[in-house]
XYZ file of C-alpha atoms in Angstrom:
606
model
C -48.372 -3.690 35.357
C -46.479 -0.573 36.420
C -47.074 0.830 39.888
C -45.226 4.034 38.979
C -47.015 7.326 38.440
C -45.009 7.960 35.270
C -43.938 6.361 32.008
C -40.276 6.532 31.073
C -39.595 6.766 27.356
C -36.099 6.016 26.062
C -35.338 7.380 22.593
C -32.115 6.367 20.886
C -30.096 7.320 17.825
C -27.758 4.444 17.031
C -25.489 3.709 14.069
C -23.661 0.562 15.186
C -26.041 -0.701 17.880
C -24.223 0.577 20.966
C -26.724 3.341 21.739
C -29.591 0.896 21.220
C -27.952 -1.560 23.609
C -27.626 1.196 26.211
C -31.255 2.248 25.684
C -32.470 -1.316 26.206
C -30.399 -1.552 29.388
C -32.108 1.596 30.703
C -35.511 0.062 29.941
C -34.620 -3.135 31.835
C -33.510 -1.085 34.825
C -36.655 1.088 34.606
C -38.853 -1.999 34.767
C -37.001 -3.177 37.863
C -38.194 0.109 39.366
C -41.763 -0.583 38.171
C -41.824 2.083 35.454
C -43.661 1.414 32.238
C -40.824 1.881 29.765
C -39.881 1.270 26.153
C -36.896 1.958 23.902
C -37.639 3.386 20.459
C -35.386 4.551 17.625
C -36.010 8.286 17.262
C -37.130 8.065 13.647
C -39.647 5.326 14.523
C -41.232 7.497 17.194
C -44.108 9.863 16.346
C -42.350 13.098 17.249
C -45.662 14.946 17.620
C -46.291 12.856 20.758
C -43.205 14.375 22.386
C -45.427 17.246 23.552
C -47.202 14.831 25.896
C -44.196 12.943 27.273
C -43.362 13.650 30.887
C -40.035 11.837 31.286
C -37.645 10.989 28.426
C -34.080 9.696 28.331
C -32.217 10.290 25.065
C -29.230 8.132 24.104
C -27.426 9.117 20.921
C -24.133 8.536 19.187
C -22.224 10.859 16.860
C -21.226 9.576 13.429
C -18.789 10.755 10.775
C -17.900 14.398 11.229
C -20.614 15.372 13.707
C -23.582 13.762 11.950
C -26.595 12.214 13.696
C -27.131 8.458 13.225
C -29.324 7.375 10.327
C -32.252 6.455 12.593
C -32.255 9.905 14.185
C -32.025 12.231 11.180
C -35.744 12.819 10.584
C -36.407 13.351 14.292
C -33.531 15.829 14.541
C -34.665 17.711 11.438
C -38.120 18.158 13.008
C -36.646 19.440 16.282
C -34.680 22.066 14.366
C -37.794 23.591 12.788
C -37.806 27.340 13.343
C -41.585 27.470 13.777
C -41.525 25.383 16.969
C -42.501 27.592 19.939
C -39.998 28.013 22.766
C -42.629 26.514 25.085
C -43.162 23.336 23.014
C -41.657 20.929 25.553
C -42.285 22.661 28.886
C -44.083 19.566 30.195
C -41.097 17.298 29.590
C -38.250 16.332 31.933
C -35.277 14.782 30.198
C -31.716 13.505 30.376
C -29.248 13.021 27.504
C -26.446 10.467 27.292
C -24.037 10.856 24.371
C -21.798 8.091 23.084
C -18.745 9.323 21.212
C -15.069 8.915 20.418
C -12.696 11.689 21.456
C -10.331 10.863 18.569
C -12.865 12.542 16.260
C -12.834 16.322 15.774
C -16.518 16.735 16.655
C -16.621 14.579 19.754
C -20.160 13.881 20.988
C -21.454 16.953 19.164
C -24.878 15.387 18.451
C -25.607 14.910 22.159
C -24.424 18.440 22.939
C -26.658 19.940 20.253
C -29.622 17.806 21.328
C -29.267 18.921 24.955
C -29.159 22.571 23.904
C -32.115 22.271 21.521
C -34.348 20.519 24.066
C -33.640 23.297 26.558
C -34.418 25.912 23.891
C -37.829 24.260 23.453
C -38.575 24.558 27.160
C -37.774 21.016 28.348
C -36.294 20.640 31.851
C -32.998 18.783 32.173
C -32.896 16.618 35.309
C -29.289 15.492 34.970
C -25.987 16.774 33.673
C -25.309 15.823 30.050
C -23.458 12.480 29.980
C -20.583 12.232 27.503
C -19.231 8.689 27.222
C -15.915 8.230 25.411
C -15.014 5.042 23.555
C -11.342 6.027 23.894
C -11.428 5.727 27.707
C -9.450 2.823 29.197
C -12.757 1.210 30.202
C -14.696 2.369 27.140
C -18.112 4.005 27.393
C -18.936 2.138 30.619
C -16.542 4.426 32.511
C -19.055 7.279 32.118
C -22.254 5.376 31.452
C -22.253 3.400 34.721
C -21.978 6.369 37.112
C -24.331 8.430 34.912
C -27.044 5.756 35.111
C -26.632 5.541 38.900
C -27.199 9.292 39.110
C -30.171 9.016 36.749
C -32.018 6.511 38.940
C -31.306 8.531 42.068
C -32.890 11.628 40.481
C -35.796 9.743 38.871
C -36.785 7.999 42.116
C -36.585 11.291 43.946
C -39.000 12.805 41.431
C -41.204 9.699 41.198
C -40.810 7.689 44.417
C -42.115 4.143 44.515
C -45.420 3.615 46.369
C -45.179 2.377 49.984
C -44.380 -1.323 50.168
C -43.093 -1.525 46.566
C -39.425 -2.512 46.279
C -36.960 -2.388 43.398
C -36.738 -5.828 41.788
C -33.310 -7.202 42.657
C -30.547 -7.728 40.123
C -30.605 -11.433 40.983
C -33.963 -11.790 39.189
C -33.707 -12.621 35.481
C -35.708 -10.169 33.334
C -38.348 -11.549 31.000
C -37.222 -12.128 27.401
C -38.247 -9.710 24.675
C -40.072 -12.398 22.704
C -41.751 -15.740 23.100
C -40.462 -18.513 20.871
C -42.736 -21.314 19.706
C -40.973 -24.363 18.265
C -42.878 -25.717 15.271
C -40.868 -28.618 13.908
C -37.534 -29.615 12.498
C -37.221 -28.781 8.811
C -36.261 -31.935 6.917
C -33.096 -31.041 5.079
C -30.510 -33.284 3.483
C -27.688 -34.291 5.780
C -24.689 -32.121 4.968
C -21.693 -30.751 6.794
C -21.791 -27.714 4.548
C -23.614 -25.002 6.474
C -24.075 -22.892 3.341
C -25.922 -25.721 1.574
C -28.149 -26.209 4.598
C -28.959 -22.515 4.643
C -29.790 -22.310 0.959
C -32.275 -25.155 1.271
C -33.776 -23.710 4.458
C -34.083 -20.351 2.708
C -36.214 -21.887 -0.032
C -38.570 -23.221 2.645
C -38.879 -19.762 4.182
C -38.739 -17.505 1.116
C -42.483 -17.226 0.643
C -42.850 -15.977 4.212
C -40.228 -13.196 4.116
C -41.884 -9.811 4.510
C -40.726 -7.399 1.824
C -40.642 -3.757 2.940
C -38.648 -0.563 2.851
C -35.720 -2.261 4.582
C -35.715 -5.278 2.269
C -32.409 -5.024 0.325
C -31.752 -5.773 -3.323
C -29.684 -8.932 -3.863
C -27.053 -7.724 -6.311
C -25.027 -10.306 -8.219
C -21.277 -10.017 -7.693
C -19.467 -10.202 -11.031
C -15.964 -9.173 -9.954
C -13.990 -9.658 -6.742
C -10.498 -8.441 -7.520
C -7.597 -8.002 -5.138
C -5.976 -4.615 -5.837
C -2.955 -5.059 -3.572
C 0.019 -7.240 -4.483
C -0.145 -10.856 -3.245
C 2.785 -10.294 -0.872
C 1.309 -7.130 0.687
C 0.161 -7.430 4.285
C -3.281 -5.965 3.531
C -5.862 -7.494 1.235
C -7.928 -4.766 -0.458
C -10.673 -5.672 -2.929
C -12.448 -3.877 -5.736
C -15.860 -5.538 -5.729
C -18.288 -4.996 -8.586
C -22.018 -5.634 -8.230
C -24.707 -5.828 -10.888
C -27.764 -3.770 -9.866
C -29.720 -4.221 -13.099
C -33.445 -4.190 -12.439
C -33.056 -2.866 -8.906
C -34.246 0.688 -9.511
C -31.372 1.754 -7.261
C -30.113 5.276 -7.981
C -27.032 6.981 -6.599
C -24.751 9.953 -7.149
C -21.035 10.324 -6.351
C -20.599 10.609 -2.590
C -23.421 8.188 -1.813
C -22.925 5.097 0.311
C -23.782 1.451 -0.320
C -25.108 -0.404 2.705
C -24.513 -4.158 2.880
C -26.241 -6.740 5.071
C -23.469 -9.214 5.921
C -23.612 -12.878 6.845
C -21.618 -14.851 9.381
C -19.043 -17.256 7.961
C -19.824 -20.997 7.908
C -16.998 -21.918 10.312
C -18.205 -19.527 13.015
C -21.833 -20.557 12.466
C -20.925 -24.195 12.958
C -18.867 -23.393 16.068
C -21.785 -21.425 17.573
C -24.255 -24.239 16.905
C -21.817 -26.687 18.461
C -21.235 -24.745 21.694
C -24.921 -23.918 22.215
C -26.191 -27.355 21.184
C -28.818 -25.823 18.887
C -30.241 -27.776 15.944
C -29.868 -25.602 12.806
C -33.003 -27.165 11.299
C -35.334 -26.213 14.147
C -38.259 -24.145 12.882
C -39.788 -21.528 15.182
C -41.987 -18.442 15.302
C -41.629 -15.268 17.358
C -44.465 -13.798 19.421
C -44.651 -10.649 21.522
C -43.820 -11.159 25.173
C -43.740 -7.487 26.148
C -46.343 -5.009 24.837
C -43.632 -2.339 24.731
C -41.430 -4.431 22.391
C -42.803 -4.866 18.844
C -41.872 -7.846 16.722
C -38.863 -7.521 14.435
C -39.649 -6.060 10.994
C -38.901 -8.268 7.984
C -38.020 -11.227 10.197
C -38.923 -14.592 8.612
C -42.039 -16.162 10.058
C -41.459 -19.007 10.606
C -37.657 -19.005 10.870
C -34.972 -21.656 11.201
C -32.168 -21.544 13.746
C -29.829 -21.739 10.740
C -31.220 -18.494 9.312
C -31.109 -16.845 12.734
C -27.412 -17.589 13.243
C -26.425 -16.882 9.637
C -28.217 -13.575 9.153
C -29.293 -12.101 12.473
C -27.091 -12.847 15.498
C -23.822 -10.898 15.695
C -21.845 -13.796 17.158
C -18.474 -12.330 16.088
C -18.825 -8.943 17.762
C -16.977 -7.959 20.927
C -19.555 -8.327 23.725
C -20.731 -5.325 25.668
C -21.160 -5.362 29.427
C -24.892 -6.054 29.022
C -24.007 -9.401 27.410
C -22.403 -10.598 30.638
C -25.165 -9.091 32.770
C -27.737 -11.199 30.917
C -25.584 -14.294 30.375
C -25.024 -14.828 34.110
C -28.724 -15.642 34.661
C -28.355 -18.793 32.571
C -25.283 -20.178 34.304
C -25.743 -23.189 36.566
C -22.040 -23.958 36.810
C -20.669 -22.510 40.038
C -17.257 -21.470 38.706
C -18.606 -19.945 35.484
C -21.345 -18.066 37.326
C -18.865 -16.675 39.851
C -16.629 -15.358 37.064
C -19.593 -13.838 35.163
C -20.815 -12.082 38.312
C -17.303 -10.776 38.893
C -17.257 -9.351 35.344
C -20.544 -7.572 36.107
C -19.315 -5.979 39.334
C -17.796 -2.521 39.634
C -14.554 -4.088 40.876
C -14.320 -6.401 37.881
C -14.458 -3.798 35.111
C -10.729 -3.592 34.516
C -10.477 -7.372 34.272
C -13.508 -7.499 31.954
C -12.002 -4.833 29.704
C -8.722 -6.779 29.525
C -10.534 -10.043 28.839
C -12.763 -8.642 26.081
C -11.974 -5.242 24.653
C -8.189 -5.153 24.684
C -7.891 -8.389 22.731
C -11.198 -8.029 20.810
C -12.551 -11.351 22.080
C -15.797 -12.261 20.320
C -19.154 -13.401 21.696
C -18.534 -16.830 20.177
C -15.167 -17.110 21.942
C -16.682 -16.038 25.258
C -19.383 -18.696 24.895
C -16.675 -21.259 24.180
C -14.895 -20.191 27.383
C -18.189 -20.446 29.286
C -19.365 -23.553 27.445
C -21.558 -24.959 30.248
C -23.470 -21.686 30.419
C -23.681 -21.446 26.604
C -25.369 -24.846 26.412
C -27.999 -23.651 28.887
C -29.257 -20.513 27.083
C -32.915 -20.843 26.032
C -33.516 -20.029 22.372
C -35.764 -17.042 23.178
C -33.027 -15.394 25.275
C -30.618 -15.255 22.338
C -32.534 -12.175 21.140
C -31.739 -10.420 24.443
C -28.181 -11.610 24.980
C -26.709 -11.354 21.459
C -27.076 -8.119 19.437
C -28.294 -8.189 15.838
C -25.851 -8.043 12.949
C -25.476 -4.439 11.849
C -25.301 -3.443 8.177
C -21.968 -2.093 6.943
C -21.559 1.090 4.906
C -19.097 1.599 2.060
C -18.507 4.722 -0.011
C -19.481 3.883 -3.585
C -16.428 3.811 -5.847
C -18.244 3.735 -9.200
C -19.968 6.348 -11.345
C -23.611 5.952 -12.398
C -22.654 7.532 -15.735
C -19.443 5.613 -16.428
C -20.653 2.344 -14.839
C -24.404 2.083 -15.511
C -26.219 -0.655 -13.566
C -23.157 -1.246 -11.418
C -21.967 -0.453 -7.905
C -18.271 -0.782 -7.081
C -16.897 -1.095 -3.555
C -13.260 -0.507 -2.555
C -12.904 -2.570 0.613
C -10.048 -3.513 2.936
C -10.437 -7.034 4.323
C -10.176 -6.701 8.099
C -7.735 -9.266 9.494
C -5.336 -8.547 12.330
C -3.624 -10.217 15.259
C -4.078 -9.673 18.980
C -2.751 -11.733 21.886
C -5.388 -14.337 21.072
C -4.413 -17.307 18.924
C -6.848 -16.721 16.084
C -6.652 -13.495 14.040
C -9.530 -11.034 14.327
C -11.637 -10.972 11.159
C -14.125 -8.404 9.943
C -17.520 -10.066 9.527
C -18.619 -8.226 6.395
C -15.258 -7.855 4.647
C -14.334 -11.521 5.229
C -17.699 -12.676 3.903
C -17.565 -10.431 0.814
C -13.980 -11.461 0.050
C -15.010 -15.131 0.239
C -17.682 -14.854 -2.471
C -16.923 -16.320 -5.885
C -18.048 -14.005 -8.718
C -18.345 -17.054 -11.001
C -20.992 -18.546 -8.728
C -24.496 -17.313 -9.701
C -25.464 -17.670 -6.020
C -22.936 -14.977 -5.019
C -25.368 -12.166 -4.322
C -24.990 -9.275 -1.900
C -27.978 -7.699 -0.079
C -27.503 -3.996 -0.699
C -29.209 -0.625 -0.610
C -28.070 2.977 -1.022
C -28.121 5.989 1.287
C -26.861 9.552 1.092
C -23.246 9.902 2.123
C -21.502 12.476 4.274
C -19.819 14.039 1.244
C -22.001 15.940 -1.215
C -20.253 16.930 -4.434
C -21.469 19.951 -6.430
C -23.763 19.024 -9.307
C -22.164 21.731 -11.469
C -19.211 20.074 -13.298
C -17.507 23.454 -13.716
C -16.703 23.643 -9.990
C -13.044 22.570 -9.473
C -12.404 19.840 -6.895
C -9.443 19.269 -4.598
C -9.615 15.713 -3.206
C -7.477 14.068 -0.530
C -8.060 10.325 -0.291
C -5.324 8.127 1.204
C -6.041 4.386 1.349
C -9.635 3.334 0.766
C -10.585 6.992 1.221
C -10.041 6.958 -2.538
C -13.485 5.358 -3.106
C -15.795 8.422 -3.340
C -13.208 10.249 -5.469
C -13.002 7.390 -7.946
C -16.777 7.814 -8.265
C -16.800 11.566 -8.885
C -13.694 11.537 -11.118
C -15.227 8.951 -13.459
C -18.472 10.920 -13.361
C -16.749 14.207 -14.234
C -14.672 12.612 -16.986
C -17.879 11.632 -18.796
C -19.079 15.260 -18.719
C -18.606 17.465 -21.759
C -16.911 20.250 -19.807
C -15.325 19.577 -16.447
C -13.264 21.901 -14.320
C -9.912 20.906 -12.891
C -9.778 17.832 -10.653
C -6.827 17.460 -8.289
C -6.408 14.211 -6.351
C -3.912 13.535 -3.567
C -3.615 9.793 -2.968
C -1.415 8.151 -0.370
C -0.440 4.537 0.310
C 2.616 2.594 1.444
C 4.131 1.527 -1.853
C 3.621 2.248 -5.529
C 4.094 -1.436 -6.352
C 2.055 -2.964 -3.526
C -1.040 -0.872 -2.746
C -1.566 1.775 -5.424
C -5.267 0.968 -5.823
C -6.840 1.327 -9.277
C -3.559 2.620 -10.695
C -4.540 1.895 -14.299
C -7.792 3.860 -13.935
C -6.085 6.991 -12.687
C -3.076 6.868 -14.988
C -5.469 6.691 -17.951
C -7.646 9.526 -16.649
C -4.663 11.826 -16.046
C -3.699 11.428 -19.704
C -7.147 11.850 -21.211
C -9.097 14.029 -18.790
C -8.977 17.002 -16.434
C -7.375 15.016 -13.583
C -4.073 15.893 -11.896
C -2.783 13.178 -9.575
C -0.253 13.651 -6.763
C 0.847 10.500 -4.948
C 2.538 9.942 -1.597
C 4.108 6.491 -1.174
C 5.106 6.552 2.463
C 7.426 3.492 2.526
C 9.140 3.748 -0.873
C 11.987 5.871 0.505
C 13.876 6.267 3.771
C 11.851 9.275 4.940
C 8.106 8.709 5.090
C 6.019 10.901 2.807
C 2.323 11.556 3.409
C -0.420 13.405 1.522
C -0.099 16.498 3.730
C 3.475 16.965 2.505
C 2.343 16.763 -1.119
C -0.281 19.409 -0.328
C 2.421 21.749 0.969
C 4.494 21.121 -2.171
C 1.523 22.081 -4.367
C 0.628 25.101 -2.263
C 0.583 27.579 -5.126
C -1.802 25.412 -7.204
C -4.115 24.820 -4.241
C -4.234 28.492 -3.275
C -5.139 29.569 -6.810
C -7.831 26.880 -7.078
C -9.405 27.856 -3.749
C -9.105 31.632 -3.991
C -9.382 32.340 -7.725
C -11.410 29.375 -8.993
C -13.671 28.779 -5.960
C -12.660 25.124 -5.726
C -14.222 22.791 -3.147
C -12.078 20.591 -0.888
C -12.902 16.995 0.054
C -11.078 14.694 2.465
C -11.853 10.999 3.008
C -10.079 8.263 4.941
C -8.992 7.119 8.363
C -10.065 9.422 11.194
C -7.067 8.815 13.457
C -4.870 11.796 12.560
C -5.075 12.271 8.795
C -7.970 14.798 8.701
C -6.255 17.019 11.276
C -2.889 16.751 9.526
C -4.427 17.653 6.162
C -6.338 20.568 7.678
C -3.121 21.894 9.191
C -1.345 21.588 5.823
C -4.154 23.535 4.149
C -3.925 26.204 6.862
C -0.193 26.454 6.181
C -0.890 26.852 2.444
C -3.393 29.645 3.127
C -0.923 31.364 5.444
C 2.067 31.188 3.115
C 0.336 31.778 -0.243
C -2.582 33.935 0.885
C -0.612 36.131 3.308
C -2.886 35.155 6.210
C -2.125 34.807 9.887
C -2.663 31.382 11.466
C -5.939 32.576 12.977
C -7.112 34.043 9.658
C -6.290 30.814 7.815
C -8.226 28.755 10.369
C -11.202 31.130 10.104
C -11.027 30.969 6.289
C -11.261 27.157 6.387
C -14.158 27.383 8.842
C -15.987 29.639 6.398
C -15.342 27.159 3.570
C -16.760 24.453 5.829
C -19.871 26.542 6.489
C -20.327 26.982 2.730
C -19.948 23.184 2.230
C -16.794 23.872 0.225
C -14.762 21.898 2.785
C -16.122 18.432 3.605
C -14.676 15.456 5.450
C -15.714 11.809 5.530
C -13.640 9.909 8.069
C -13.949 6.595 9.871
C -12.030 4.727 12.570
């Protein structure tokens, strides 16, 4: 029971799990200081109770082009209500930690806006806004570590521990989130094929799976086609899913969310290094009143299901992984190295060992095999993060492709200094599925995307989609081409080579002949001088200016966030300057106004 005079609430907005991991770390550290503390996703928290909270730490990431994470959107919308009095949160003390990436235009903007809004509502900030940058040499830990040290110094000054009560030392292992009760070993046929084992285990558990709002539809894959030439370095797939009977609805610009699975080879390797029996059947129970049980988690569950569907064994471990792993090491050399990785002096070495080469949790456990074999089953839920769903812009049209969802997906596979290539969990799994196998189903649901196209088909569209940024434009172009009257559609597509990675070439060549589409391509490696989409935009400056100024066209950009969005924006500014007789400042202001009107939208990813 807490001896502190105050509860510490940690609210997080997390898209990929990093902010949640940080929030859970804060809770562990709060409990070492005898605070009653819990971490809650913002949208799962009853925001009306915020009026009564005395001390809150907010941890939030920024997604896309300055958007809040999915599990923060409802909370944020409520905070922005104009009818909230300026004295709403005068009882609350708070601190905000933002997690961002400075390569994006709107770096950490969600945290900045949250800090400002909380102050507008009367809350008292106890600490300078923390802005962690994933681009830093040491990642987000470079800012997060010192910020957390400052946080505890301020918090304990405001709420000192009672006399005789000491901070629980870092040498004491925290209690696990859950209790695990082993029931039995499920009797399955002996097989070296992990997938077969899983399918049989799944039938044992199916009746116990809790169906709810987060339960995805299992869509049958009926096409898995490579759309790059066999000799091209990158494997890109057009995947087609049958959603008949799902009651799933989407519009162009929406996003399909996929729950991935780990691959059989990595599952088997994990089971081998940890010594776990895949057929062990267990149930989860609450061990901490502040930590609810997992929603939609099978009860009972097999270790096979846990490793296949829940544990993110192929992710690059965060610092918290090592901080928790060290408690289970009884080997002197391994424990010494783990403790070194957790020290302030060992951060550069840890970053080189993990982040620079993208070493996975599985590979770390193989390096620390004696420790891996000593991890209790219940601690896996603390040490290893859950698999996160992956989002893909939908590349099909609900009108042209009824009862279907198409995904345009690059299979992630690249080399580092490590022997084995790095593989994307979701893309590798999807690419491995055989569309001729009736069991090839994909757990999927739909959410609103960053890009929102006008519902009026008479609004002209200018679209810039190099690489797989093409996906949302394939959706809206097919949709518009089914309409009776559609305004002009202009697409700028860029790739390396016309013969190697011109995705969906047949689709677009047909649509340019029979519909309102004009296509301008930039094949960067087909000639001595590289050509990119921004150069094609400059070449078509007169057309673009007339569409924007005379026809009120909307502009959409989708693709890699590294430099393309900035380069395209600059090209559009140059077009406005040269064809609209604007100064550089006027052109930039004109684009900002288009952005405010939602006539200029960007969807970018790293």
